[in-house]
XYZ file of N, CA and C in Angstrom:
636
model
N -159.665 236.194 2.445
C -160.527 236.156 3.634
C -160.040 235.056 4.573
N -160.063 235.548 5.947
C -159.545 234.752 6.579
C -160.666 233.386 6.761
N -160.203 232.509 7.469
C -160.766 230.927 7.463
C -161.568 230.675 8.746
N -162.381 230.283 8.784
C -163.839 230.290 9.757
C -163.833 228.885 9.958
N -162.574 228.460 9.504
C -162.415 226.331 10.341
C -162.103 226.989 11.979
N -162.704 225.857 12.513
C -162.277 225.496 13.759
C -160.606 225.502 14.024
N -159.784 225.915 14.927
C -158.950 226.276 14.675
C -158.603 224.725 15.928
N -157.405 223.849 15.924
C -156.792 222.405 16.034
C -156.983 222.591 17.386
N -156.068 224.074 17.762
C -156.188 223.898 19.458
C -156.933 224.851 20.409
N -158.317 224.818 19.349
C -159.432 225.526 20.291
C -160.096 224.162 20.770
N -161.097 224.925 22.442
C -161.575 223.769 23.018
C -162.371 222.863 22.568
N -162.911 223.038 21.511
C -163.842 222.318 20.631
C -163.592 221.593 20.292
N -162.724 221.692 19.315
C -161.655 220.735 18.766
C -161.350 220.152 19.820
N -160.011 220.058 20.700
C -160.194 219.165 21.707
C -160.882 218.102 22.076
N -161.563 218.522 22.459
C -162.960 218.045 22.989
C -163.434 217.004 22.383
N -163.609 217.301 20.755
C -163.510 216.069 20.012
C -162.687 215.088 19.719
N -161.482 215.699 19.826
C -160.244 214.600 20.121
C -159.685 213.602 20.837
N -160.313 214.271 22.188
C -160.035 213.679 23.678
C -161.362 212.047 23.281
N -162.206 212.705 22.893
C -163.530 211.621 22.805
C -163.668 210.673 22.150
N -163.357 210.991 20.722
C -163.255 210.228 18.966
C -162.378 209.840 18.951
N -160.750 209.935 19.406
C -159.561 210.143 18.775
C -159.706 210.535 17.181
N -158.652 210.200 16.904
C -158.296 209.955 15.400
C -159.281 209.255 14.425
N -159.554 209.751 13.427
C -159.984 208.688 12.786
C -159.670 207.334 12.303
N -158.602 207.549 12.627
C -157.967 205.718 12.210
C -157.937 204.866 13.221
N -158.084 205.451 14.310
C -157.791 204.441 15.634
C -158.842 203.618 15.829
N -159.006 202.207 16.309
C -159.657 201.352 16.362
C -159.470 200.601 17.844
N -160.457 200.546 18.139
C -160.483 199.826 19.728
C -161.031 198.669 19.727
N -160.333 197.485 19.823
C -160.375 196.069 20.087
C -160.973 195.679 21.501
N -161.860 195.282 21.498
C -162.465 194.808 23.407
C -161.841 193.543 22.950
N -161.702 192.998 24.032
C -161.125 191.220 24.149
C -162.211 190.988 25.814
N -162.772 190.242 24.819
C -163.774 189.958 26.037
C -164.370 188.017 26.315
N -163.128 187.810 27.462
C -163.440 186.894 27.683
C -164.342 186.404 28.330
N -165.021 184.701 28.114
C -166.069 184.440 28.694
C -166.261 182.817 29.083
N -167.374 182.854 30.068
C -167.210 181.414 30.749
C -168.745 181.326 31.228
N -169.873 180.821 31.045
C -170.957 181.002 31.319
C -171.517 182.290 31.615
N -171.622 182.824 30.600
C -171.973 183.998 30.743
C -173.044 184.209 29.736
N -173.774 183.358 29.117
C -175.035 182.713 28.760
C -176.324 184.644 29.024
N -176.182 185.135 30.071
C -177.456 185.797 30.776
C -176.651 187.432 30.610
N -175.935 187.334 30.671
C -175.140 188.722 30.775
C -174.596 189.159 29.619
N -173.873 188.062 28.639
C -173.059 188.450 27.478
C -174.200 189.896 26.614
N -175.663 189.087 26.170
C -175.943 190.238 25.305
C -176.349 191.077 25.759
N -176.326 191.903 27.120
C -176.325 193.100 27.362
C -175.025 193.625 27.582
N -174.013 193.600 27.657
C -172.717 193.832 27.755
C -172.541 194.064 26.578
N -172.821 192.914 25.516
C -172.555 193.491 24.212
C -173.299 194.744 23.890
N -174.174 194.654 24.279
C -175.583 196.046 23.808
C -175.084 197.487 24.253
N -174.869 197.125 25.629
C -173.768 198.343 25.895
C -172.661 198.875 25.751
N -171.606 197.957 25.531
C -170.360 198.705 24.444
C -170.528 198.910 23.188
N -171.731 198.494 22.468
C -172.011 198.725 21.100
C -172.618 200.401 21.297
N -173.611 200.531 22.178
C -173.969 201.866 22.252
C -173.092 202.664 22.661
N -172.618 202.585 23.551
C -171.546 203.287 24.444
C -170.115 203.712 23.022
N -169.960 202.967 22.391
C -168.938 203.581 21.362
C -169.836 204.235 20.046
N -170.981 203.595 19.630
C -171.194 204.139 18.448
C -172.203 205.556 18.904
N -172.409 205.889 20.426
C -172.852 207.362 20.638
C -171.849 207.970 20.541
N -170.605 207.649 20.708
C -169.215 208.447 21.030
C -168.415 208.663 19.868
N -168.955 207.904 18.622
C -168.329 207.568 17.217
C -167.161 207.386 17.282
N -166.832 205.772 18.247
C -165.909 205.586 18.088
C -165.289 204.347 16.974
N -164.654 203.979 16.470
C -164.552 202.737 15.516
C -164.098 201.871 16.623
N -164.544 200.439 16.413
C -164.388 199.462 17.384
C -165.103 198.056 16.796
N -164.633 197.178 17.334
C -164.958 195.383 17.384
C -164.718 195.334 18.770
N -165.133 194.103 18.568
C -165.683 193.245 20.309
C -165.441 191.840 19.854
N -164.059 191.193 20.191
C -164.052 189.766 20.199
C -164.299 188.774 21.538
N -164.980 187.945 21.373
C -165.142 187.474 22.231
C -165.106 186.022 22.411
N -164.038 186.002 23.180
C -163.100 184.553 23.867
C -164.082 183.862 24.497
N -164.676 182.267 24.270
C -165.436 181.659 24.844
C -164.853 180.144 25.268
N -164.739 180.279 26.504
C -163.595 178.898 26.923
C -164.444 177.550 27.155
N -165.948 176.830 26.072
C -166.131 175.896 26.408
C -167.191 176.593 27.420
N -168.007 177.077 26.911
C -169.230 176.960 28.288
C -170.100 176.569 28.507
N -170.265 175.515 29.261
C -171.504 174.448 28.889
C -172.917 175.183 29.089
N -172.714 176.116 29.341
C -174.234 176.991 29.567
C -175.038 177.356 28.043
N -174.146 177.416 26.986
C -174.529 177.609 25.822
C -174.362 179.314 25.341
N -173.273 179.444 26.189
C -172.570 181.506 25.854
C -172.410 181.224 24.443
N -172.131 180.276 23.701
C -170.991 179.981 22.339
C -172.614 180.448 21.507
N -173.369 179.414 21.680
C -174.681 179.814 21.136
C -175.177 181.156 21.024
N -174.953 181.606 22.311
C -175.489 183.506 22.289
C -174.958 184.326 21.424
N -173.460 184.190 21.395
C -172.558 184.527 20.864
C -172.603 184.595 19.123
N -172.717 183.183 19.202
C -173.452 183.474 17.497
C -174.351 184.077 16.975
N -174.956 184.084 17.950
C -176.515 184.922 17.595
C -176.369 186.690 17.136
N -175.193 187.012 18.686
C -175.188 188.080 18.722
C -174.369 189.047 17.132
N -172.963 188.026 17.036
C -172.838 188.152 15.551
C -172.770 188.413 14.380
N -174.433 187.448 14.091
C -175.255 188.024 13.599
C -176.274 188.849 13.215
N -176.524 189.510 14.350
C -177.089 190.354 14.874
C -176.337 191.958 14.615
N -175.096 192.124 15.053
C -174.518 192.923 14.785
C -173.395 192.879 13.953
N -173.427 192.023 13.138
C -172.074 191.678 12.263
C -170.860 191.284 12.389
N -170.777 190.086 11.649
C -169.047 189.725 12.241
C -167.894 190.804 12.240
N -168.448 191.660 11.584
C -167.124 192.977 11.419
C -166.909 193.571 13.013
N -168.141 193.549 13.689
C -168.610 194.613 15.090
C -167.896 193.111 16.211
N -168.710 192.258 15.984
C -168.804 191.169 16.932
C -167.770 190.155 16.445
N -166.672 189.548 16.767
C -166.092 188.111 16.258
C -165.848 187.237 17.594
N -166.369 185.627 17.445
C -166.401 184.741 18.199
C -165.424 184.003 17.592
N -164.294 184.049 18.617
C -163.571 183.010 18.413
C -163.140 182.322 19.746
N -163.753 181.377 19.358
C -164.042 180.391 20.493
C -163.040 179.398 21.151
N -163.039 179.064 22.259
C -161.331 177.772 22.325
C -162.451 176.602 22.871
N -161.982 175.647 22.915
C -162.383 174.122 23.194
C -162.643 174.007 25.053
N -161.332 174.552 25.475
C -162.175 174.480 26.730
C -161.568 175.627 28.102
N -161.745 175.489 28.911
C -161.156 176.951 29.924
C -159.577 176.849 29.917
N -158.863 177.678 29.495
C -157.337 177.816 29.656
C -156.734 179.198 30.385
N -157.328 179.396 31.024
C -156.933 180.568 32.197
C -157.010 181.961 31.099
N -157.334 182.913 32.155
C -157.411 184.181 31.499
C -156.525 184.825 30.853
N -155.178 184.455 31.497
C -153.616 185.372 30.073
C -153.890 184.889 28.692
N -154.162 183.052 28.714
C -154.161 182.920 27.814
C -155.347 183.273 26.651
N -156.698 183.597 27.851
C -157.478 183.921 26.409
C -157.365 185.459 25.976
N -156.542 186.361 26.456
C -156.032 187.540 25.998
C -155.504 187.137 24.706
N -154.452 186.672 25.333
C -153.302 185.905 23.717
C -154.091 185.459 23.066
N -154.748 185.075 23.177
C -155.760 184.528 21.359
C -156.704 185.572 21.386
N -156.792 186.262 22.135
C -157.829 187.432 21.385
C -157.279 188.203 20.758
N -155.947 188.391 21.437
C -154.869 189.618 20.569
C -154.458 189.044 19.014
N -154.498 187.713 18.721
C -154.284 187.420 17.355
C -155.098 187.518 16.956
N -155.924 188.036 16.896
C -157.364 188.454 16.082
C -157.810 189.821 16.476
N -157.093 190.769 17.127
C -157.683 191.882 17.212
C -156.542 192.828 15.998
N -157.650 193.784 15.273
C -157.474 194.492 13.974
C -157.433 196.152 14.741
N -157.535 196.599 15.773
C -157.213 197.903 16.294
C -156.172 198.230 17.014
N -155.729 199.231 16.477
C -154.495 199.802 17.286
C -154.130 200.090 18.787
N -155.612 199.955 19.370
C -155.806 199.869 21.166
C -156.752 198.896 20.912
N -156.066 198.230 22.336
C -157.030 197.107 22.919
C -157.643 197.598 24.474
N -158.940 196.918 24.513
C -159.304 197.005 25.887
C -160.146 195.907 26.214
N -159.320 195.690 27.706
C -159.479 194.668 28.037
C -160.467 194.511 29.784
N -161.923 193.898 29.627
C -163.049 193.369 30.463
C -163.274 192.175 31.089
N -164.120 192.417 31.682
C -164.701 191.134 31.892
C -166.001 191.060 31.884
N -166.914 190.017 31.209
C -168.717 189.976 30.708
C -169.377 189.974 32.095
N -168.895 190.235 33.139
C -169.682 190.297 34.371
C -170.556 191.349 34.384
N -170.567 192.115 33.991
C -171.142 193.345 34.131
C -170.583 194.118 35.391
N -169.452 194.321 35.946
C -169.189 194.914 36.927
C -168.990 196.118 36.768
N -168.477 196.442 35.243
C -168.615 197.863 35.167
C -169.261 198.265 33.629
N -169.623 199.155 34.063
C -170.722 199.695 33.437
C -169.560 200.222 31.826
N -169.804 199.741 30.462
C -168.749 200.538 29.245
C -169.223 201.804 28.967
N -170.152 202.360 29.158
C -169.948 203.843 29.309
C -168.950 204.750 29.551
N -168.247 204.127 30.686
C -166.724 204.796 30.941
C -165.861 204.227 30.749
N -165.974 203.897 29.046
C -164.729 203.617 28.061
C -164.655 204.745 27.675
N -165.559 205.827 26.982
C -164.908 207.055 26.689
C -163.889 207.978 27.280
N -164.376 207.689 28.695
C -163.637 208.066 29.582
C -162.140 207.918 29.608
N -161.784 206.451 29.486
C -160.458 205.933 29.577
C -159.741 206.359 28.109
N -160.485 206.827 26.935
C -160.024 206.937 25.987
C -159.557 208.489 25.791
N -160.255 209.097 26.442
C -159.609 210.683 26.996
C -158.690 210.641 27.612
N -158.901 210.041 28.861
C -157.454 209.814 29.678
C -156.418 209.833 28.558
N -156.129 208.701 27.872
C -155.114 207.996 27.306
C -154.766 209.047 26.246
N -155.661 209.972 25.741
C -155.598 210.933 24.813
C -154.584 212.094 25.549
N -155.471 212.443 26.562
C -154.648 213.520 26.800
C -153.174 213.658 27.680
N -153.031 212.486 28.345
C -151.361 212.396 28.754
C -150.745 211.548 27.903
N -151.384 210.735 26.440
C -150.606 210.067 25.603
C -150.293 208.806 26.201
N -150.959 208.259 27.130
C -150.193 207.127 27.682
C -150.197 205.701 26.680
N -149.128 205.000 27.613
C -149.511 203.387 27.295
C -150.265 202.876 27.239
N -150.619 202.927 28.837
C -151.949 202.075 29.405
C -152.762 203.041 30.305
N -154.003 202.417 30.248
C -154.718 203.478 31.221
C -155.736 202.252 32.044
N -155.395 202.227 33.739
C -156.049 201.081 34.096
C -157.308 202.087 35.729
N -157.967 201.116 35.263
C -159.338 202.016 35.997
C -160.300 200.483 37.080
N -160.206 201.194 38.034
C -161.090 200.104 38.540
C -162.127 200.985 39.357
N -162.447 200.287 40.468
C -163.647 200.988 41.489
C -163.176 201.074 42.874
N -163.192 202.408 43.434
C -161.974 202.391 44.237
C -163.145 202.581 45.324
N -162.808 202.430 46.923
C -164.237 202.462 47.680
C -163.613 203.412 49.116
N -162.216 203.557 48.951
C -161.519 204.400 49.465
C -161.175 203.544 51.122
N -161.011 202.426 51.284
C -160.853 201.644 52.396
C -158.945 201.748 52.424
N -158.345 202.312 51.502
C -156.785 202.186 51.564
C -156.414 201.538 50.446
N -155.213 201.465 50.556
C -154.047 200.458 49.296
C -154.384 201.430 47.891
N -154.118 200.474 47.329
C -153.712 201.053 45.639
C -154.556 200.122 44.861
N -155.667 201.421 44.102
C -156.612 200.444 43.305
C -155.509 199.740 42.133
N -156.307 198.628 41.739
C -155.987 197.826 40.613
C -155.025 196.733 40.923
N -154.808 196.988 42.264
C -154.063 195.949 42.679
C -154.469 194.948 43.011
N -155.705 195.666 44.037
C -156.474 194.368 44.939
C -157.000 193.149 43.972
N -156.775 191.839 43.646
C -157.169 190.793 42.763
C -158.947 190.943 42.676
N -159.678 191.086 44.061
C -161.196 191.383 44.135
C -161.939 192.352 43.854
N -161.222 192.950 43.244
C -161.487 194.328 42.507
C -161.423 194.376 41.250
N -162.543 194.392 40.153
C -162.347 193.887 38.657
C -161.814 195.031 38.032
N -160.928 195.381 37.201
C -160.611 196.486 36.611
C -161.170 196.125 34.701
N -160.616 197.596 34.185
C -160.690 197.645 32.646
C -159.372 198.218 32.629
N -159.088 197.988 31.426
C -157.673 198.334 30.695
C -157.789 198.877 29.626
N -156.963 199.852 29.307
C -156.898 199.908 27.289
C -155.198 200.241 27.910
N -154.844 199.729 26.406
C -153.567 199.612 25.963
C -153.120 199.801 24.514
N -152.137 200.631 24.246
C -151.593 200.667 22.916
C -151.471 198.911 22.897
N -151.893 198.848 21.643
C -151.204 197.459 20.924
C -150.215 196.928 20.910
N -149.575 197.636 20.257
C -148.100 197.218 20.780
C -147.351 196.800 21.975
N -147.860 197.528 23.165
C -147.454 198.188 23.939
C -147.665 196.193 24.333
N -149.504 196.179 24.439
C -149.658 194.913 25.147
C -148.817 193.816 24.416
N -148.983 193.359 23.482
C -147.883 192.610 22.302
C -146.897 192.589 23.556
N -146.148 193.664 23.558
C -144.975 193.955 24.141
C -144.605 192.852 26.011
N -145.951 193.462 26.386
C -145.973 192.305 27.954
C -146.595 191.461 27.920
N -147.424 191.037 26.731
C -147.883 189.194 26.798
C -145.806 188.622 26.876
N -145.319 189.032 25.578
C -143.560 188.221 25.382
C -143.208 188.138 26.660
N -143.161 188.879 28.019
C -142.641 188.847 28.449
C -143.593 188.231 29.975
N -145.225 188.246 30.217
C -145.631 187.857 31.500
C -145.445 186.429 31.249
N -145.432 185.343 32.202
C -145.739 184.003 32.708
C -146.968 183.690 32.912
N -147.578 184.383 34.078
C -148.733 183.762 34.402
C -149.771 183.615 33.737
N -151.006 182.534 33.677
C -151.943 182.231 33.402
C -153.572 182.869 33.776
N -153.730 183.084 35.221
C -155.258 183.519 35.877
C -154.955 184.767 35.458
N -155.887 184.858 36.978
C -156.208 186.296 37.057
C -154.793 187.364 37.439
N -153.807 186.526 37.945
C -152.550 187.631 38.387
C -151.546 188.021 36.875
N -152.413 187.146 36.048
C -151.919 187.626 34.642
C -151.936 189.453 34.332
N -152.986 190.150 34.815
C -153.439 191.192 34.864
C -152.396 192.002 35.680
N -152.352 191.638 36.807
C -151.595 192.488 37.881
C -150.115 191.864 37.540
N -149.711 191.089 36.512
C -147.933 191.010 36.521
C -147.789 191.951 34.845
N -148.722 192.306 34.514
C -148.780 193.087 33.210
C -148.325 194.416 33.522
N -148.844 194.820 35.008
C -148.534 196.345 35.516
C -147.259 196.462 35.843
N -146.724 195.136 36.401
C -145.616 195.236 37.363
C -144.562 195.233 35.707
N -144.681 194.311 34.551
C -143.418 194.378 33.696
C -143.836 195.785 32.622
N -144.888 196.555 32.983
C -145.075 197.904 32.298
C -144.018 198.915 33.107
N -144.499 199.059 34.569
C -143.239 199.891 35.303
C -141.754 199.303 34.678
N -141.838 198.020 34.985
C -140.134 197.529 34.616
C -139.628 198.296 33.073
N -140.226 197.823 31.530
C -140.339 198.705 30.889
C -140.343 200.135 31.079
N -140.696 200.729 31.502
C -140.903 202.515 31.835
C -141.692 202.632 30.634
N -143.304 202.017 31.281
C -144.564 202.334 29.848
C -144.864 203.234 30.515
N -145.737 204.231 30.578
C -146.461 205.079 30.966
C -147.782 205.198 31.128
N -148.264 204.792 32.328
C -149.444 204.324 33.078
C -150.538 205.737 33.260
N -151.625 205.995 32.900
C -152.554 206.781 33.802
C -153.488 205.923 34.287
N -153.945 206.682 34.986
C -155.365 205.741 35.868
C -156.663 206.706 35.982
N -157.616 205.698 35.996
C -159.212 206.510 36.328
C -160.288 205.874 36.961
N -159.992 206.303 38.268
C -160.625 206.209 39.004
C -162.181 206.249 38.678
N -162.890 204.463 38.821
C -164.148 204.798 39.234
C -164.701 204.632 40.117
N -165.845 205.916 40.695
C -166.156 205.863 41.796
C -167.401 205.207 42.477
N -168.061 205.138 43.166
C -169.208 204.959 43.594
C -169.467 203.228 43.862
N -169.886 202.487 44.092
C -170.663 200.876 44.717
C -171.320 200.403 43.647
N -171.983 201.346 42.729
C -172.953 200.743 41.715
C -172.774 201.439 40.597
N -172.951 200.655 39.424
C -172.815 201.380 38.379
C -173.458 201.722 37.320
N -174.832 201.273 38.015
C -176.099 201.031 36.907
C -177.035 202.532 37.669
């Protein structure tokens, strides 16, 4: 008798693929922070929901550069709250620019993709699934997404424009060895030595002013 499984490349299937990936794949947030005391545990609340509606496997480390507001405190809380397995605080002594708190988040991230935020709340993690389809279905490197408002230029460029990232692991490994910078243009010289490499970039556009 023939077999009544779901057959790999019906849309169903798909569908679940594009969303879940694999079961082995693991998504690392690196989420740095700097007084962010008021915002951190809803950010956390929402990538915790936002992946475990989507069943995705994932941790959330989170880089705390010294914030006298008492984020380090929240942070612990949160934790505990959701387990050091979900949540890990690893904390630095005091602000050392944003490349570098990537690089220490990446020595502590345990998933094969990383993605990379910021605790502002500027964008909403809901459309992490999103970026994880993307990346599914053209296979890319990187997949970089910001909020585009359609005034001209090329999103992800503009520095005032916050983006999200996911990246094969490796891939990032690969352009920490090789960027310089420290801030925020740490981000935008990551794109420029991915083209140099020939990584393979998609993008996803998000749209709209608000995201709540």
């Amino acid at each position: 008798m023939a077999s009544k499984r779901t057959k790999p490349n019906s849309p169903r299937s798909l569908k679940q693929t594009e969303v879940r990936g694999p079961a082995q794949d693991k998504y690392s947030v690196l989420l740095p922070t700097y007084n962010e005391r008021e915002n951190l545990p809803l950010i956390v609340w929402l990538l915790v929901k936002s992946f475990s509606d989507s069943g995705i496997n994932y941790e959330i480390i989170i880089i705390d550069d010294g914030s006298p507001d008492g984020t380090r405190d929240v942070a612990e809380q949160l934790e505990k709250i959701y387990g050091s397995d979900k949540i890990l605080l690893r904390p630095r002594e005091k602000k050392l620019g944003l490349g570098t708190a990537y690089i220490h988040g990446m020595k502590h991230a345990t998933g094969n993709y990383i993605i990379i935020m910021d605790a502002d709340l500027s964008h909403h993690p809901k459309f992490i699934p999103e970026f994880i389809r993307k990346q599914k279905e053209g296979n890319f490197d990187i997949v970089s997404g910001t909020r585009y408002k359609g005034n001209g230029g090329v999103y992800g460029w503009d520095l005032k424009r916050k983006i999200i990232r996911l990246y094969r692991k490796e891939v990032l490994q690969k352009l920490i060895e090789n960027c310089v910078s420290k801030g925020y243009v740490f981000q935008m010289e990551m794109i420029v030595r991915a083209r140099q490499l020939n990584y393979t970039i998609g993008s996803n556009i998000i749209c709209g002013s608000s995201l709540w």
